[in-house]
Amino acid sequence: MWIYNLGLTLYAWAIRLAACRHAKARLWIDGRKELLHRMKEVIAPGERIVWVHVASLGEFEQGRPLVEKIRREHPEYKILITFFSPSGYEIRKNYPGADYIFYLPIDTPRNARRFLEIVQPEIAVFVKYEYWLNLLSELRRRKVRTYVVSAIFRRNSIFFRPYGGLWRQALESFEVLFVQNNESKELLAAIGFDNVIIAGDTRFDRVAEIACNARQIDIIEHFRGTSRLFVAGSTWGPDEELLLSLMNDNPEIKFVIAPHEMDENRIARLMSETRGGALRYTRCTANTDYTSSQLLILDTVGLLSSVYRYAAWSYIGGGFGVGIHNTLEAATFGLPIAFGPNYRKFKEARDLVTLGAAHAVENYDELAAWFTPLRDNEELRLKSCRIAKDYTTHHQGATETIARTIFG
């Protein structure tokens, strides 16, 4: 345990050093200044609080259906959401579905005690992962009803290693572990945990809500016009290399690219190397002429999930790095999906590939080979669309299972 605590201290110091040069690290540090004091000022003693912890934006969206169900059906509770990462907190710090939104304090023994003394949660929910040992130990000591939802456990995880005793002990803090698949349940059973329910993934419920409430976006409608639209979401440099070639080889197709990070150099390159002309979403006005541009760069946040409704095909970025981003937002609109080769740790991506609704590519030739039949054969494209849509519909319902178990 002392190694864990020392590691956290060194990590915090490393972030402080990095804050001099990196804006994200600076946000991480600044957001935690006087954090517990600020929490104590606004959280009134005696409130019945459900505390939901998420790592970042993706986990927030995963937990959001449960948060909103609690909000609707259990108004007797106040909801506290904590984030570990600035990329989640800074975007959702004004989310109206929670009463309190803060960063999570560093998981030292003292912080864990002070945090729980201030919050005094009646229920604690961790979304997917982030097993903070001091907090979980303190929750267990205080007998707080604690759950993890939409969790996935893999055979190579620390819980199943000979030296993973502390993490196995941390799992004892959970009254129920809601997992996504049978493999996770079997792995946990092998180390003595039978308080496991296969509830599925709440992201399916979230993307269903997104599809039902998708916004009308006039700029996208005007840009698409009578053309067919290809939408690429959360792209990185290697993804954009392939997409530039695809655009230039298909001048009759309109493209929307939403970069994962608003890197001005990459945006400038996309605009200069797209032969059919390019626009930036944030610079479009009522007088913009869309007919002379093939590419629209979505240089803003919060719109991508609604943009998919206008598409005929999609591409999800990140597959040439540590892993692909959210495929379900595209799949829920019934879109054929392509992505890079690093997708295997994402169950939904593996499922969609197996079913034939998604395809992994390693180079431009493979991307073009996937796209060309779907471009030229509408029956084939619609078959892929149906498979993707049916897959997301079939896997809905995790939120209801979790809420019914926690609240009765």
Coordinates of C-alpha atoms in Angstrom, one line a residue:
M1 CA 0.0 0.0 0.0
W2 CA 2.9 2.4 0.7
I3 CA 4.1 1.9 -2.8
Y4 CA 0.6 2.8 -4.1
N5 CA 0.5 6.0 -2.0
L6 CA 4.1 6.9 -2.9
G7 CA 3.3 6.4 -6.6
L8 CA 0.3 8.7 -6.3
T9 CA 2.4 11.4 -4.7
L10 CA 5.0 11.2 -7.4
Y11 CA 2.3 11.3 -10.0
A12 CA 0.9 14.5 -8.6
W13 CA 4.3 16.1 -8.5
A14 CA 4.9 15.1 -12.1
I15 CA 1.6 16.7 -13.1
R16 CA 2.7 19.9 -11.2
L17 CA 6.0 20.0 -13.1
A18 CA 4.2 19.4 -16.4
A19 CA 1.7 22.2 -15.7
C20 CA 4.3 24.8 -16.6
R21 CA 4.2 23.7 -20.2
H22 CA 0.9 21.8 -20.7
A23 CA -2.5 23.3 -20.5
K24 CA -4.3 20.1 -19.6
A25 CA -1.9 19.4 -16.7
R26 CA -2.5 23.0 -15.5
L27 CA -6.2 22.5 -15.5
W28 CA -5.7 19.2 -13.6
I29 CA -3.8 21.1 -10.9
D30 CA -5.9 24.3 -10.8
G31 CA -9.1 22.3 -10.6
R32 CA -8.0 20.7 -7.4
K33 CA -6.8 23.8 -5.6
E34 CA -8.8 24.2 -2.3
L35 CA -11.0 21.4 -3.7
L36 CA -12.2 20.0 -0.4
H37 CA -12.8 23.4 1.1
R38 CA -14.9 24.4 -1.9
M39 CA -16.9 21.2 -1.6
K40 CA -17.5 21.8 2.1
E41 CA -18.9 25.2 1.3
V42 CA -21.6 24.0 -1.0
I43 CA -22.5 20.5 0.2
A44 CA -24.9 20.7 3.1
P45 CA -24.7 18.2 5.9
G46 CA -27.5 15.7 6.0
E47 CA -28.2 15.6 2.3
R48 CA -28.9 12.2 0.7
I49 CA -26.2 12.0 -1.9
V50 CA -25.6 9.6 -4.7
W51 CA -22.0 10.0 -5.7
V52 CA -21.1 8.9 -9.3
H53 CA -17.4 8.9 -10.3
V54 CA -16.2 8.9 -13.9
A55 CA -12.7 9.1 -15.3
S56 CA -13.4 11.4 -18.2
L57 CA -15.9 12.3 -20.9
G58 CA -16.4 8.9 -22.3
E59 CA -17.2 7.4 -18.9
F60 CA -19.5 10.4 -18.2
E61 CA -21.6 9.6 -21.3
Q62 CA -21.6 5.9 -20.2
G63 CA -22.9 6.8 -16.8
R64 CA -25.3 9.5 -17.9
P65 CA -28.4 7.3 -18.5
L66 CA -28.1 6.1 -14.9
V67 CA -27.7 9.6 -13.6
E68 CA -30.7 10.9 -15.5
K69 CA -32.8 8.0 -14.4
I70 CA -32.0 8.7 -10.8
R71 CA -32.8 12.3 -11.4
R72 CA -36.2 11.5 -12.8
E73 CA -37.2 8.7 -10.5
H74 CA -35.5 9.5 -7.2
P75 CA -35.7 13.2 -6.6
E76 CA -35.0 12.6 -2.9
Y77 CA -31.3 12.2 -3.8
K78 CA -28.8 14.9 -4.6
I79 CA -26.3 13.8 -7.3
L80 CA -22.6 14.5 -7.1
I81 CA -20.4 13.7 -10.1
T82 CA -16.6 13.6 -9.8
F83 CA -14.1 13.6 -12.7
F84 CA -10.5 12.5 -12.7
S85 CA -9.6 14.1 -16.1
P86 CA -9.9 17.7 -17.2
S87 CA -11.0 16.6 -20.7
G88 CA -14.2 15.4 -19.0
Y89 CA -14.7 18.0 -16.3
E90 CA -14.1 21.1 -18.4
I91 CA -16.7 20.0 -21.0
R92 CA -19.4 18.8 -18.5
K93 CA -18.8 21.0 -15.4
N94 CA -22.0 22.9 -16.1
Y95 CA -24.1 19.7 -16.8
P96 CA -27.6 20.4 -15.4
G97 CA -28.4 16.8 -14.5
A98 CA -26.2 16.9 -11.4
D99 CA -26.3 19.0 -8.2
Y100 CA -22.6 19.0 -7.7
I101 CA -19.7 18.5 -10.1
F102 CA -16.1 18.5 -9.0
Y103 CA -12.7 16.9 -9.7
L104 CA -11.9 13.9 -7.6
P105 CA -9.2 14.6 -5.0
I106 CA -5.9 12.7 -5.2
D107 CA -6.5 9.3 -3.6
T108 CA -4.4 9.7 -0.4
P109 CA -5.6 8.2 2.8
R110 CA -6.2 11.7 4.3
N111 CA -8.1 13.0 1.2
A112 CA -10.3 9.9 1.1
R113 CA -11.3 10.4 4.7
R114 CA -11.9 14.2 4.3
F115 CA -13.8 13.7 1.0
L116 CA -16.2 11.2 2.5
E117 CA -16.7 13.2 5.7
I118 CA -17.8 16.1 3.5
V119 CA -19.9 14.2 1.0
Q120 CA -21.3 11.4 3.3
P121 CA -22.7 9.5 0.3
E122 CA -25.5 7.1 0.8
I123 CA -24.7 5.4 -2.5
A124 CA -21.4 5.4 -4.5
V125 CA -21.2 4.4 -8.2
F126 CA -18.0 4.0 -10.2
V127 CA -18.4 3.9 -13.9
K128 CA -16.5 1.2 -15.8
Y129 CA -13.2 1.4 -13.9
E130 CA -10.8 3.5 -11.7
Y131 CA -10.4 1.5 -8.6
W132 CA -9.0 4.0 -6.1
L133 CA -7.7 1.9 -3.2
N134 CA -7.9 4.4 -0.4
L135 CA -11.4 5.6 -1.3
L136 CA -12.7 2.1 -1.7
S137 CA -11.2 1.1 1.6
E138 CA -12.8 4.1 3.3
L139 CA -16.2 3.4 1.7
R140 CA -16.0 -0.2 2.9
R141 CA -15.1 0.9 6.4
R142 CA -18.1 3.3 6.5
K143 CA -20.4 0.6 5.0
V144 CA -21.4 2.9 2.1
R145 CA -23.4 1.0 -0.6
T146 CA -20.9 0.9 -3.5
Y147 CA -21.2 -0.3 -7.0
V148 CA -19.3 -0.5 -10.3
V149 CA -21.3 -0.3 -13.5
S150 CA -20.5 -1.2 -17.1
A151 CA -17.3 -2.9 -15.9
I152 CA -15.1 -5.1 -18.1
F153 CA -12.5 -7.4 -16.6
R154 CA -9.8 -9.0 -18.7
R155 CA -7.6 -12.0 -17.9
N156 CA -4.4 -9.8 -17.9
S157 CA -5.8 -7.3 -15.4
I158 CA -4.0 -6.8 -12.2
F159 CA -6.9 -8.4 -10.2
F160 CA -5.9 -11.8 -11.6
R161 CA -2.1 -11.5 -11.1
P162 CA -0.3 -13.0 -8.1
Y163 CA 0.6 -9.6 -6.9
G164 CA -2.9 -8.1 -7.3
G165 CA -4.0 -8.8 -3.7
L166 CA -4.7 -5.2 -2.8
W167 CA -6.9 -4.8 -5.9
R168 CA -8.8 -8.0 -5.2
Q169 CA -9.4 -6.7 -1.7
A170 CA -10.6 -3.4 -3.2
L171 CA -13.3 -5.3 -5.1
E172 CA -14.7 -6.4 -1.8
S173 CA -16.0 -2.8 -1.4
F174 CA -18.6 -3.4 -4.1
E175 CA -22.1 -4.6 -3.1
V176 CA -22.7 -5.6 -6.7
L177 CA -20.4 -5.5 -9.7
F178 CA -22.4 -4.9 -12.9
V179 CA -20.3 -6.2 -15.8
Q180 CA -20.7 -6.1 -19.5
N181 CA -20.1 -9.7 -20.5
N182 CA -19.9 -13.3 -19.3
E183 CA -16.1 -13.4 -19.5
S184 CA -15.9 -10.7 -16.8
K185 CA -18.3 -12.7 -14.6
E186 CA -16.3 -15.9 -15.0
L187 CA -13.0 -14.2 -14.2
L188 CA -14.5 -12.7 -11.1
A189 CA -16.0 -16.0 -10.0
A190 CA -12.6 -17.6 -10.3
I191 CA -11.3 -15.3 -7.6
G192 CA -14.3 -15.8 -5.3
F193 CA -16.8 -13.0 -6.3
D194 CA -20.4 -14.2 -6.9
N195 CA -22.0 -10.7 -6.4
V196 CA -21.8 -10.1 -10.1
I197 CA -24.6 -9.3 -12.5
I198 CA -24.2 -9.2 -16.3
A199 CA -26.2 -6.0 -17.0
G200 CA -24.5 -5.0 -20.2
D201 CA -23.2 -1.6 -21.2
T202 CA -25.1 1.6 -20.4
R203 CA -23.6 3.2 -23.5
F204 CA -26.2 1.5 -25.6
D205 CA -28.9 3.2 -23.7
R206 CA -27.1 6.5 -24.0
V207 CA -26.6 6.3 -27.8
A208 CA -30.3 5.3 -28.1
E209 CA -31.2 8.6 -26.4
I210 CA -28.8 10.4 -28.6
A211 CA -30.5 9.0 -31.7
C212 CA -33.9 9.9 -30.4
N213 CA -32.9 13.5 -29.5
A214 CA -30.5 14.2 -32.4
R215 CA -30.4 17.9 -33.2
Q216 CA -31.2 19.4 -36.6
I217 CA -28.1 21.2 -37.7
D218 CA -28.8 23.6 -40.5
I219 CA -25.2 24.1 -41.5
I220 CA -24.8 20.3 -42.1
E221 CA -28.0 20.1 -44.0
H222 CA -26.9 23.0 -46.3
F223 CA -23.4 21.6 -46.7
R224 CA -24.7 18.1 -47.7
G225 CA -27.3 19.4 -50.0
T226 CA -28.3 16.6 -52.4
S227 CA -25.0 14.8 -52.1
R228 CA -24.2 11.8 -50.0
L229 CA -22.2 12.4 -46.8
F230 CA -19.3 10.6 -45.2
V231 CA -18.7 11.5 -41.5
A232 CA -15.4 10.8 -39.8
G233 CA -15.3 11.3 -36.0
S234 CA -12.6 11.8 -33.5
T235 CA -9.8 11.6 -36.1
W236 CA -6.0 11.8 -35.5
G237 CA -3.2 12.5 -38.0
P238 CA -2.9 8.9 -39.4
D239 CA -6.6 8.7 -39.9
E240 CA -6.7 12.0 -41.8
E241 CA -3.9 10.8 -44.1
L242 CA -6.2 8.0 -45.3
L243 CA -9.3 10.3 -45.4
L244 CA -7.5 12.9 -47.6
S245 CA -6.9 10.2 -50.2
L246 CA -10.4 9.0 -50.0
M247 CA -11.9 12.4 -50.4
N248 CA -9.7 13.2 -53.4
D249 CA -10.6 10.0 -55.0
N250 CA -14.3 10.5 -54.5
P251 CA -15.1 14.2 -55.5
E252 CA -18.8 13.5 -55.7
I253 CA -19.0 12.6 -52.0
K254 CA -19.2 15.2 -49.3
F255 CA -17.1 14.7 -46.1
V256 CA -17.3 15.9 -42.5
I257 CA -14.2 15.4 -40.4
A258 CA -14.3 16.0 -36.6
P259 CA -10.7 16.0 -35.3
H260 CA -10.3 14.6 -31.8
E261 CA -8.1 17.6 -30.9
M262 CA -8.3 21.0 -32.5
D263 CA -4.8 21.1 -33.8
E264 CA -4.5 24.1 -36.1
N265 CA -1.7 22.6 -38.2
R266 CA -3.7 19.5 -38.9
I267 CA -6.8 21.6 -39.7
A268 CA -4.7 23.8 -42.1
R269 CA -3.4 20.7 -43.8
L270 CA -6.8 19.3 -44.3
M271 CA -8.0 22.5 -45.8
S272 CA -5.1 22.9 -48.2
E273 CA -4.9 19.3 -49.4
T274 CA -8.5 18.7 -50.1
R275 CA -8.8 19.3 -53.8
G276 CA -12.6 19.8 -53.6
G277 CA -12.3 22.7 -51.2
A278 CA -12.9 22.9 -47.5
L279 CA -14.7 24.9 -44.8
R280 CA -14.6 25.2 -41.1
Y281 CA -17.8 24.8 -39.2
T282 CA -17.2 27.7 -36.9
R283 CA -16.7 30.1 -39.8
C284 CA -19.8 29.3 -41.7
T285 CA -22.4 32.1 -41.8
A286 CA -25.8 32.6 -43.4
N287 CA -24.0 33.8 -46.6
T288 CA -21.6 30.8 -46.9
D289 CA -21.5 29.1 -50.3
Y290 CA -21.4 25.4 -49.6
T291 CA -21.6 24.2 -53.2
S292 CA -17.9 24.8 -53.9
S293 CA -16.6 22.8 -50.9
Q294 CA -16.3 19.0 -50.5
L295 CA -15.0 19.0 -46.8
L296 CA -16.5 20.5 -43.7
I297 CA -14.2 20.4 -40.7
L298 CA -16.2 20.2 -37.4
D299 CA -14.0 22.4 -35.3
T300 CA -16.2 22.5 -32.3
V301 CA -17.4 20.1 -29.6
G302 CA -20.8 18.6 -28.8
L303 CA -22.2 18.2 -32.3
L304 CA -20.6 15.0 -33.7
S305 CA -23.2 12.7 -32.2
S306 CA -26.0 14.6 -34.0
V307 CA -24.0 14.9 -37.3
Y308 CA -24.0 11.2 -37.8
R309 CA -27.8 11.4 -38.6
Y310 CA -26.9 13.0 -41.9
A311 CA -24.3 10.4 -43.0
A312 CA -24.4 7.4 -45.3
W313 CA -21.0 6.0 -44.1
S314 CA -18.7 6.7 -41.1
Y315 CA -15.1 6.4 -40.0
I316 CA -14.0 6.4 -36.3
G317 CA -10.5 7.7 -35.4
G318 CA -7.9 6.5 -33.0
G319 CA -7.3 3.0 -34.4
F320 CA -3.7 3.9 -35.4
G321 CA -3.0 4.9 -31.8
V322 CA -3.9 3.5 -28.5
G323 CA -7.4 2.5 -29.6
I324 CA -10.6 3.6 -31.4
H325 CA -13.1 6.1 -30.1
N326 CA -16.8 5.8 -29.8
T327 CA -18.2 3.5 -32.5
L328 CA -21.7 3.2 -30.9
E329 CA -22.7 6.8 -31.7
A330 CA -22.3 6.0 -35.4
A331 CA -23.8 2.5 -35.1
T332 CA -27.0 3.7 -33.4
F333 CA -27.8 5.7 -36.6
G334 CA -27.3 2.5 -38.7
L335 CA -24.1 3.4 -40.4
P336 CA -21.4 1.2 -41.9
I337 CA -18.2 1.9 -40.0
A338 CA -14.5 1.8 -40.7
F339 CA -11.6 2.3 -38.3
G340 CA -7.9 1.6 -37.8
P341 CA -6.4 -1.7 -36.7
N342 CA -6.2 -1.1 -32.9
Y343 CA -9.8 -2.0 -32.0
R344 CA -9.6 -5.4 -30.3
K345 CA -10.0 -4.3 -26.7
F346 CA -13.4 -2.8 -27.6
K347 CA -16.1 -5.5 -27.5
E348 CA -18.6 -3.6 -29.5
A349 CA -16.1 -3.0 -32.3
R350 CA -15.2 -6.7 -32.4
D351 CA -18.9 -7.6 -32.5
L352 CA -19.6 -5.1 -35.3
V353 CA -16.7 -6.5 -37.3
T354 CA -17.9 -10.1 -36.8
L355 CA -21.4 -9.1 -37.9
G356 CA -20.2 -7.3 -41.0
A357 CA -21.3 -3.8 -40.0
A358 CA -17.7 -2.5 -39.4
H359 CA -14.3 -3.1 -41.0
A360 CA -10.8 -2.5 -39.7
V361 CA -8.2 -1.1 -42.2
E362 CA -4.5 -0.8 -42.0
N363 CA -3.8 1.4 -45.1
Y364 CA -5.6 3.4 -47.8
D365 CA -6.0 0.5 -50.2
E366 CA -8.0 -1.4 -47.5
L367 CA -10.1 1.7 -46.8
A368 CA -10.9 2.2 -50.5
A369 CA -11.7 -1.6 -50.9
W370 CA -14.2 -1.3 -48.0
F371 CA -15.8 1.9 -49.2
T372 CA -16.1 1.4 -52.9
P373 CA -18.7 -1.5 -52.8
L374 CA -20.7 0.4 -50.1
R375 CA -20.6 3.5 -52.4
D376 CA -21.7 1.7 -55.5
N377 CA -24.1 -1.0 -54.1
E378 CA -27.0 0.6 -52.2
E379 CA -28.5 -2.8 -51.2
L380 CA -25.1 -3.8 -49.7
R381 CA -24.9 -0.5 -47.8
L382 CA -28.4 -0.8 -46.4
K383 CA -27.7 -4.4 -45.2
S384 CA -24.7 -3.1 -43.3
C385 CA -26.9 -0.3 -41.9
R386 CA -29.5 -2.7 -40.6
I387 CA -27.0 -4.9 -38.9
A388 CA -25.4 -1.9 -37.1
K389 CA -28.8 -0.5 -36.0
D390 CA -30.1 -3.9 -34.9
Y391 CA -27.0 -4.5 -32.8
T392 CA -27.4 -1.3 -30.8
T393 CA -31.1 -1.9 -30.3
H394 CA -30.6 -5.5 -29.1
H395 CA -28.1 -4.4 -26.4
Q396 CA -30.2 -1.7 -24.7
G397 CA -31.5 -2.1 -21.2
A398 CA -28.5 -2.1 -18.9
T399 CA -29.6 1.1 -17.1
E400 CA -32.9 -0.4 -16.1
T401 CA -31.3 -3.5 -14.7
I402 CA -28.8 -1.5 -12.7
A403 CA -31.3 1.0 -11.3
R404 CA -33.8 -1.8 -10.4
T405 CA -31.1 -3.6 -8.4
I406 CA -29.7 -0.5 -6.6
F407 CA -33.1 1.1 -5.8
G408 CA -35.4 -1.8 -5.7

